[in-house]
mmCIF file with all atom_site columns, C-alpha atoms in Angstrom:
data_model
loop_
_atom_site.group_PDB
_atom_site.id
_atom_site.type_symbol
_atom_site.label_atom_id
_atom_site.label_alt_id
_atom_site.label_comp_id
_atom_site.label_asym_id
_atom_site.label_entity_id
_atom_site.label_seq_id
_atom_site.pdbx_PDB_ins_code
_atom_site.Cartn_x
_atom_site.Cartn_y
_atom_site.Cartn_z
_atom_site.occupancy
_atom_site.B_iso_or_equiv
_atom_site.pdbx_formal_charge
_atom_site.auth_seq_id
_atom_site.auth_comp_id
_atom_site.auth_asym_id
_atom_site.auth_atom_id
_atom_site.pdbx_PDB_model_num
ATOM 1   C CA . UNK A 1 1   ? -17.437 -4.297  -21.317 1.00 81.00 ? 20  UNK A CA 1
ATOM 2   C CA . UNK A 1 2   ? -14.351 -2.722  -20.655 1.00 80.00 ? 21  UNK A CA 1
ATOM 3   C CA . UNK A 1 3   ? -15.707 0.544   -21.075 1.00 86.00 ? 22  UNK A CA 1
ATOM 4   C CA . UNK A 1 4   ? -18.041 0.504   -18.500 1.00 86.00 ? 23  UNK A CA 1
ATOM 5   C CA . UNK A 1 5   ? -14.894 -1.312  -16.342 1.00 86.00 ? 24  UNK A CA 1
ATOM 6   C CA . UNK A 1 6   ? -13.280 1.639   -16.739 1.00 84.00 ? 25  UNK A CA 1
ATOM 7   C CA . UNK A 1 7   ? -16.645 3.507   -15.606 1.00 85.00 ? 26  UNK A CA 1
ATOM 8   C CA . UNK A 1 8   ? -15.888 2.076   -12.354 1.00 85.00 ? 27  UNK A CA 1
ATOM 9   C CA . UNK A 1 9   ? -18.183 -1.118  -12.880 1.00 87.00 ? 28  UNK A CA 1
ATOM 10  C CA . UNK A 1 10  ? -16.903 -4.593  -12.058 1.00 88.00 ? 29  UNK A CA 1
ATOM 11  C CA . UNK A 1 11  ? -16.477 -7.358  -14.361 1.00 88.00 ? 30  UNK A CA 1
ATOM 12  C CA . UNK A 1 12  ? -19.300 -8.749  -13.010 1.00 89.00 ? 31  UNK A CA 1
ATOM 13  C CA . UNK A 1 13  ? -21.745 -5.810  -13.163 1.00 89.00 ? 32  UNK A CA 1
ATOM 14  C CA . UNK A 1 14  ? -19.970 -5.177  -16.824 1.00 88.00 ? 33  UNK A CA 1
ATOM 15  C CA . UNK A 1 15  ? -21.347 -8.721  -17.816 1.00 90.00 ? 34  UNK A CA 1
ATOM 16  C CA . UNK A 1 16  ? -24.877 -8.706  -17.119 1.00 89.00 ? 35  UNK A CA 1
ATOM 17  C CA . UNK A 1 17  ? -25.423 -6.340  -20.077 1.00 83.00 ? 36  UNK A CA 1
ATOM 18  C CA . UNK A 1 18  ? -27.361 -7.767  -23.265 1.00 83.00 ? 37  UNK A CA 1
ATOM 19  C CA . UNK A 1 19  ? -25.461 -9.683  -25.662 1.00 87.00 ? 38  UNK A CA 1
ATOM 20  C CA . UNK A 1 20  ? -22.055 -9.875  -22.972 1.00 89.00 ? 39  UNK A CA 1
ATOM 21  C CA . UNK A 1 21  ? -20.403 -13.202 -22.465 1.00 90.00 ? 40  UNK A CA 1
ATOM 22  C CA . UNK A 1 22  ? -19.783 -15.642 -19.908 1.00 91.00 ? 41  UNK A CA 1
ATOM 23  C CA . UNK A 1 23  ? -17.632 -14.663 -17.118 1.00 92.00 ? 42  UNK A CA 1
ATOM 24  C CA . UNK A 1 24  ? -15.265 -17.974 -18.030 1.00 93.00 ? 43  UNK A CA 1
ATOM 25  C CA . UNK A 1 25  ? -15.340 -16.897 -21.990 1.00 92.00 ? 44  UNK A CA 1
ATOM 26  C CA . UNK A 1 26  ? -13.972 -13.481 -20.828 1.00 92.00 ? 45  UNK A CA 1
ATOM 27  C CA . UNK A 1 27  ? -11.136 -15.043 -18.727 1.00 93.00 ? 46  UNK A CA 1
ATOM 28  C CA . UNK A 1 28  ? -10.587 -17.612 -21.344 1.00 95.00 ? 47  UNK A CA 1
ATOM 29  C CA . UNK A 1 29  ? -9.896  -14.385 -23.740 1.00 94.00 ? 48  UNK A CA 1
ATOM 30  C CA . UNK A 1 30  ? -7.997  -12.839 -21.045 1.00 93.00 ? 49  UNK A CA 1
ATOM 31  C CA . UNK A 1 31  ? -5.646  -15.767 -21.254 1.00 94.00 ? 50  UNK A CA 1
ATOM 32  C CA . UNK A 1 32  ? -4.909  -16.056 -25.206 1.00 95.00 ? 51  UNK A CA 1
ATOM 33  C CA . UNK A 1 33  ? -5.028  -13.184 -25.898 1.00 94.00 ? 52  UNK A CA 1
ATOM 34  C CA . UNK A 1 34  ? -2.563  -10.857 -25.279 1.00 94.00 ? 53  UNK A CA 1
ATOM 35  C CA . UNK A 1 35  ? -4.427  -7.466  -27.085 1.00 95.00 ? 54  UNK A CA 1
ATOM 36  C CA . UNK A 1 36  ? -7.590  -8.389  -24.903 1.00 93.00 ? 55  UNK A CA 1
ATOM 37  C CA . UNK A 1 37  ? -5.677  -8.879  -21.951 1.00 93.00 ? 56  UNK A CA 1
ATOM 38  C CA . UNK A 1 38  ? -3.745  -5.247  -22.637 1.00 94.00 ? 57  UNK A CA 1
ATOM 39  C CA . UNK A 1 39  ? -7.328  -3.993  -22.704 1.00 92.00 ? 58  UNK A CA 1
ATOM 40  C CA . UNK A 1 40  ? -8.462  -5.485  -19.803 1.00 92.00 ? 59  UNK A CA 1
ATOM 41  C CA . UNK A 1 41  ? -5.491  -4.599  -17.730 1.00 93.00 ? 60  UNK A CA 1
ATOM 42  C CA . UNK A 1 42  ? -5.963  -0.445  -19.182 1.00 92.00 ? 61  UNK A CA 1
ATOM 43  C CA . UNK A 1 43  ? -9.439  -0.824  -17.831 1.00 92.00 ? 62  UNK A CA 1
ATOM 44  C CA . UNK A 1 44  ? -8.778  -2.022  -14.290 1.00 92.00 ? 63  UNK A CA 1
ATOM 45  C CA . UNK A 1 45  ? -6.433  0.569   -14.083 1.00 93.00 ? 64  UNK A CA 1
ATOM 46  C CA . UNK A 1 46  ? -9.293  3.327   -14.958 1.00 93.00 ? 65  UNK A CA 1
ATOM 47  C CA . UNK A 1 47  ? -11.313 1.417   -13.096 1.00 93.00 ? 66  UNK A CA 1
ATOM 48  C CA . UNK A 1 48  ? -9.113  2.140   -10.233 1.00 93.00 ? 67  UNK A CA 1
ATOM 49  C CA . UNK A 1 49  ? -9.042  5.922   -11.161 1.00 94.00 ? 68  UNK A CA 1
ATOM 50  C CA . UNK A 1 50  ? -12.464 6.144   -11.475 1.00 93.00 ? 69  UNK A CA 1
ATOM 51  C CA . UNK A 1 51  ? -13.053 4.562   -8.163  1.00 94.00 ? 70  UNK A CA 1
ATOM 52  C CA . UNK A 1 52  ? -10.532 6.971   -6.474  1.00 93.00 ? 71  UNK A CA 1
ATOM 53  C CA . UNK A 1 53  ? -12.833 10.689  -7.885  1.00 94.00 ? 72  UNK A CA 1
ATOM 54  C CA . UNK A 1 54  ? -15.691 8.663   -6.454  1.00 94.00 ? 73  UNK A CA 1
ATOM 55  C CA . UNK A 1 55  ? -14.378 8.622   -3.128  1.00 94.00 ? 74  UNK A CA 1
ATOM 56  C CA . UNK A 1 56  ? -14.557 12.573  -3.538  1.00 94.00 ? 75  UNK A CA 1
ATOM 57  C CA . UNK A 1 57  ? -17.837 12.750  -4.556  1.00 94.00 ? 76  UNK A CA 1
ATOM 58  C CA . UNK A 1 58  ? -18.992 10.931  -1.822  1.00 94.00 ? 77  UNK A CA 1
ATOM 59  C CA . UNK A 1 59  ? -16.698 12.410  0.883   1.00 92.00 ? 78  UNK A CA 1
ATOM 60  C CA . UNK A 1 60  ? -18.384 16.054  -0.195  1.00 93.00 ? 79  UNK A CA 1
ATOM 61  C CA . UNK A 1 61  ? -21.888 14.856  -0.929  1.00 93.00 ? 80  UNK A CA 1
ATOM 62  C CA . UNK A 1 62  ? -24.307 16.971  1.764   1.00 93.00 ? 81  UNK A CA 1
ATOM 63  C CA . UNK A 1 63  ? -26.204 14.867  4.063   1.00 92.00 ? 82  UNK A CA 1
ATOM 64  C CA . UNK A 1 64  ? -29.717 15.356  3.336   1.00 91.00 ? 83  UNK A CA 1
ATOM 65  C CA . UNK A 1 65  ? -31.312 18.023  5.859   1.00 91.00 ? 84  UNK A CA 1
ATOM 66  C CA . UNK A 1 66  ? -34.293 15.822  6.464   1.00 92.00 ? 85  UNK A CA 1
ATOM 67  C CA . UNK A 1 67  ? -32.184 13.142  8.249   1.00 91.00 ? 86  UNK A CA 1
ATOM 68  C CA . UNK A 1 68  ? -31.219 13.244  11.987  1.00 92.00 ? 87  UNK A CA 1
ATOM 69  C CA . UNK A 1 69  ? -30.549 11.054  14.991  1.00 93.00 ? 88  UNK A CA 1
ATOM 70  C CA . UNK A 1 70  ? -30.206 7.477   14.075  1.00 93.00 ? 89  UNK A CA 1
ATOM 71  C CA . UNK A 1 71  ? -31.132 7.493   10.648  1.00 93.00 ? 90  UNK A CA 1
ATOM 72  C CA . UNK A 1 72  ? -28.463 10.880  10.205  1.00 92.00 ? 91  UNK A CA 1
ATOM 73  C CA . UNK A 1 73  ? -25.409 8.033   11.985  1.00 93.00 ? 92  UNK A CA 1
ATOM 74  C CA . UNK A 1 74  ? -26.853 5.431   9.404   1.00 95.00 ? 93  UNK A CA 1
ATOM 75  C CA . UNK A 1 75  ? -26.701 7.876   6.179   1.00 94.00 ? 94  UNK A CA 1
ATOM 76  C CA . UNK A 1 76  ? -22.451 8.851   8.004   1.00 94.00 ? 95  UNK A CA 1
ATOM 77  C CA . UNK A 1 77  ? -21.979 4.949   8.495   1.00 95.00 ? 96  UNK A CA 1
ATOM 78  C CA . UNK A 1 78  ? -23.166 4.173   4.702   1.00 95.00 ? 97  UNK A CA 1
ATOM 79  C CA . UNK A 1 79  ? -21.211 6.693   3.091   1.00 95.00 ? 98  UNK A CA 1
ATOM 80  C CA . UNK A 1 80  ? -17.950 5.919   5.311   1.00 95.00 ? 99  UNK A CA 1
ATOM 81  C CA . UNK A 1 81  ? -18.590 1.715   4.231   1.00 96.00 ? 100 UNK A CA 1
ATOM 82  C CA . UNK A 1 82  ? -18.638 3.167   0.596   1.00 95.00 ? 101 UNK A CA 1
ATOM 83  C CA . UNK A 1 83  ? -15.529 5.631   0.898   1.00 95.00 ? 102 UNK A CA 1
ATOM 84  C CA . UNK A 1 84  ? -13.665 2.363   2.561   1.00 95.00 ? 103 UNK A CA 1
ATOM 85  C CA . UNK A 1 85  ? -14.333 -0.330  0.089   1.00 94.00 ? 104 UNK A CA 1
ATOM 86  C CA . UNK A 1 86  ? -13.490 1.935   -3.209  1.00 94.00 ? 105 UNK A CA 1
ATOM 87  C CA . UNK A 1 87  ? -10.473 2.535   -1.068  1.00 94.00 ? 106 UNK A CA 1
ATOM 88  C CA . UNK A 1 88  ? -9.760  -0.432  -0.684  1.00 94.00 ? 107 UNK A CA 1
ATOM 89  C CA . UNK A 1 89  ? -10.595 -1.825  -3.921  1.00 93.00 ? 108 UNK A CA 1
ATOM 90  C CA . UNK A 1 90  ? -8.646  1.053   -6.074  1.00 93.00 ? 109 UNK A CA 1
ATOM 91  C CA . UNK A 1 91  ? -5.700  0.042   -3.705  1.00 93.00 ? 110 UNK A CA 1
ATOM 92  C CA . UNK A 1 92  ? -5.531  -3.086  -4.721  1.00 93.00 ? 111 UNK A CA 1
ATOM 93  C CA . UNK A 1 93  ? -6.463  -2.617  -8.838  1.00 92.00 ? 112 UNK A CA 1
ATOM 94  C CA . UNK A 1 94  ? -3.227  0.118   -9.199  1.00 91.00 ? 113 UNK A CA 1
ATOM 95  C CA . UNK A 1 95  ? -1.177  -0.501  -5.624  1.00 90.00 ? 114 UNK A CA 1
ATOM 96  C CA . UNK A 1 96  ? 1.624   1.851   -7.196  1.00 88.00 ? 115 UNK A CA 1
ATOM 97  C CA . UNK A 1 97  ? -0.634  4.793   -6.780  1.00 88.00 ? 116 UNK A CA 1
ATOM 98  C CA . UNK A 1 98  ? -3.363  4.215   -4.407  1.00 88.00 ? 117 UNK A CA 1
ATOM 99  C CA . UNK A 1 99  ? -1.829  1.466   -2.482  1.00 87.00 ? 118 UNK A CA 1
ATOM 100 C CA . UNK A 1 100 ? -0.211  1.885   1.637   1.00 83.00 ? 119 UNK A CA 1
ATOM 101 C CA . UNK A 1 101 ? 3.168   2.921   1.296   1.00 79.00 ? 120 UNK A CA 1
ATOM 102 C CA . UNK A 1 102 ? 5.293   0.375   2.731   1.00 76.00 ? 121 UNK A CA 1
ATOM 103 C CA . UNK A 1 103 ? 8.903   1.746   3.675   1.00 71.00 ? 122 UNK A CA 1
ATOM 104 C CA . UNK A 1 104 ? 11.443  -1.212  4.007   1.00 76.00 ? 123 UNK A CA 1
ATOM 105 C CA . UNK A 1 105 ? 14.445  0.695   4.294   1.00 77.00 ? 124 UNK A CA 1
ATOM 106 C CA . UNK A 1 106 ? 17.210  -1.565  6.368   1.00 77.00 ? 125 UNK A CA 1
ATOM 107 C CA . UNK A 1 107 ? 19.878  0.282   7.957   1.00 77.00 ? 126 UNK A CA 1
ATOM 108 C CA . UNK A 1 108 ? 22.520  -1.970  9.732   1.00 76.00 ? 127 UNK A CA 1
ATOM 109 C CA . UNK A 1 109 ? 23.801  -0.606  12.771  1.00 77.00 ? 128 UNK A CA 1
ATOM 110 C CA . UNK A 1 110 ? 25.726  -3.875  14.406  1.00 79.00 ? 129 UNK A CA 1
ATOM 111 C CA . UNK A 1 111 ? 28.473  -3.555  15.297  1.00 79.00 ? 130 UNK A CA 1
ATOM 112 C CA . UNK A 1 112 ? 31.836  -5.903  14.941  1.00 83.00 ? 131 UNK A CA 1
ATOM 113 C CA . UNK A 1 113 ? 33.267  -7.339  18.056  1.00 85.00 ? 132 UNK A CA 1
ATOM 114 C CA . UNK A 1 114 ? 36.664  -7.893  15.898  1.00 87.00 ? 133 UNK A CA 1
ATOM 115 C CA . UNK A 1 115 ? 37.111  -4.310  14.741  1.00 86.00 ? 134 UNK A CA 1
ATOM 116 C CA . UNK A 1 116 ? 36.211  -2.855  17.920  1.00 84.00 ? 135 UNK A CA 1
ATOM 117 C CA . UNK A 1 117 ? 39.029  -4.810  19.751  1.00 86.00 ? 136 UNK A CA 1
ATOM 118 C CA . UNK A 1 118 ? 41.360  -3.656  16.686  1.00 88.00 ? 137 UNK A CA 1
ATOM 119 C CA . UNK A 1 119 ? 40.466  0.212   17.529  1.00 86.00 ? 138 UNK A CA 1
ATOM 120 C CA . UNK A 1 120 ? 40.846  -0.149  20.800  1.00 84.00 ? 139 UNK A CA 1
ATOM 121 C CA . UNK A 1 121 ? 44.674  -1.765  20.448  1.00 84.00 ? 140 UNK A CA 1
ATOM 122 C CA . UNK A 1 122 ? 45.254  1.113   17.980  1.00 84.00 ? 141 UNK A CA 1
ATOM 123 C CA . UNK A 1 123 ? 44.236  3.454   20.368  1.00 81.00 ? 142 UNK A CA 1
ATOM 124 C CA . UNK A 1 124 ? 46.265  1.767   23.521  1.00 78.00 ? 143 UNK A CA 1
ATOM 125 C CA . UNK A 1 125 ? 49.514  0.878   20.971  1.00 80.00 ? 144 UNK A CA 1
ATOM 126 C CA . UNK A 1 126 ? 49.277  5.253   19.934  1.00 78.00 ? 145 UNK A CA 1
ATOM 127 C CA . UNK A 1 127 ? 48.997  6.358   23.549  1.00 68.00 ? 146 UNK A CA 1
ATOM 128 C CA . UNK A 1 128 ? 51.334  8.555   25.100  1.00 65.00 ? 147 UNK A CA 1
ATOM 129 C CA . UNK A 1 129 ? 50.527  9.958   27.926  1.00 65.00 ? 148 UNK A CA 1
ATOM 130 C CA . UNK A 1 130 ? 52.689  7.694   30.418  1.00 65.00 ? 149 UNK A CA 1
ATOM 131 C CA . UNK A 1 131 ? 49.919  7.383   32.586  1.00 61.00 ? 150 UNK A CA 1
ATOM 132 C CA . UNK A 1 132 ? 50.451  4.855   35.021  1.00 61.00 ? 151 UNK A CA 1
ATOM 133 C CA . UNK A 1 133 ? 47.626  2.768   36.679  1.00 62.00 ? 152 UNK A CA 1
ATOM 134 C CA . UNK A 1 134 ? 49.217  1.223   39.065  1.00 65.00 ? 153 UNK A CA 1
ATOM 135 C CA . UNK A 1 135 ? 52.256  2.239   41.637  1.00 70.00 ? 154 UNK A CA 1
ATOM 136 C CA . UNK A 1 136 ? 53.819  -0.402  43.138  1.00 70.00 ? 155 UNK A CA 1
ATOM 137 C CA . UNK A 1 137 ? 54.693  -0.704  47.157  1.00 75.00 ? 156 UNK A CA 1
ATOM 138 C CA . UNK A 1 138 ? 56.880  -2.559  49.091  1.00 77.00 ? 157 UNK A CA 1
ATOM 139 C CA . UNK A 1 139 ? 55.625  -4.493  51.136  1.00 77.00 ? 158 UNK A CA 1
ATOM 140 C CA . UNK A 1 140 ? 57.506  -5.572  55.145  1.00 76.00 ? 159 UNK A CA 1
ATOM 141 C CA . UNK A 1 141 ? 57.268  -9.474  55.537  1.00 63.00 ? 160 UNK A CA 1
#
């Protein structure tokens, strides 16, 4: 069973073989025990792999000459539903390698009203320039 998981076959597919279990006896061995559970776990991982080199093969598979027009779109539309779910699937069976790279990278850029007001009375309390903004007049009453 886990050999032909790590074919690329589901769980599923693995168990309809002659002489396989029930789908609830295999999870009941995933549960206790831990050895079966390692195995099952190495399997969905080349299941994932194995998934993935399919992709290639049927991204470079020719399109038979035979086809064209609406049958030709149907053969592209097959092969694209087939590239997207073992995409998908090996994405989500080993997301460290074949999963969307997420970046969540913060950066905070705020800024602190209290510091800027201490700058800016360092800067006023270290000027020297005598620069004056205001002359005063005298003013006739």
């Amino acid at each position: 069973m886990t050999e032909q998981m790590s074919m690329g076959k589901s769980l599923s597919t693995a168990l309809k073989a002659d002489n396989m279990p029930s789908y609830y006896a295999v999870m009941l061995m995933i549960k206790k025990s831990p050895e079966f559970r390692t195995m099952y776990e190495n399997a969905i991982e080349d299941r994932a792999d194995r998934l993935a080199e399919e992709i290639l093969e049927l991204a470079d598979e020719e399109m038979p000459e035979h086809l064209e027009g609406p049958m030709a779109s149907a053969w592209v539309q097959r092969k694209r539903m087939q590239v997207d779910a073992r995409k998908w699937i090996a994405s989500k069976l080993k997301p460290k390698m074949y999963g969307d790279r997420i970046d969540v990278a913060v950066t905070d850029n705020r800024i602190s009203v209290m510091d800027a007001l201490k700058e800016a009375k360092q800067r006023v309390l270290k000027d020297e320039s005598n620069v004056v903004d205001v002359e005063s007049k005298t003013v006739d009453s």
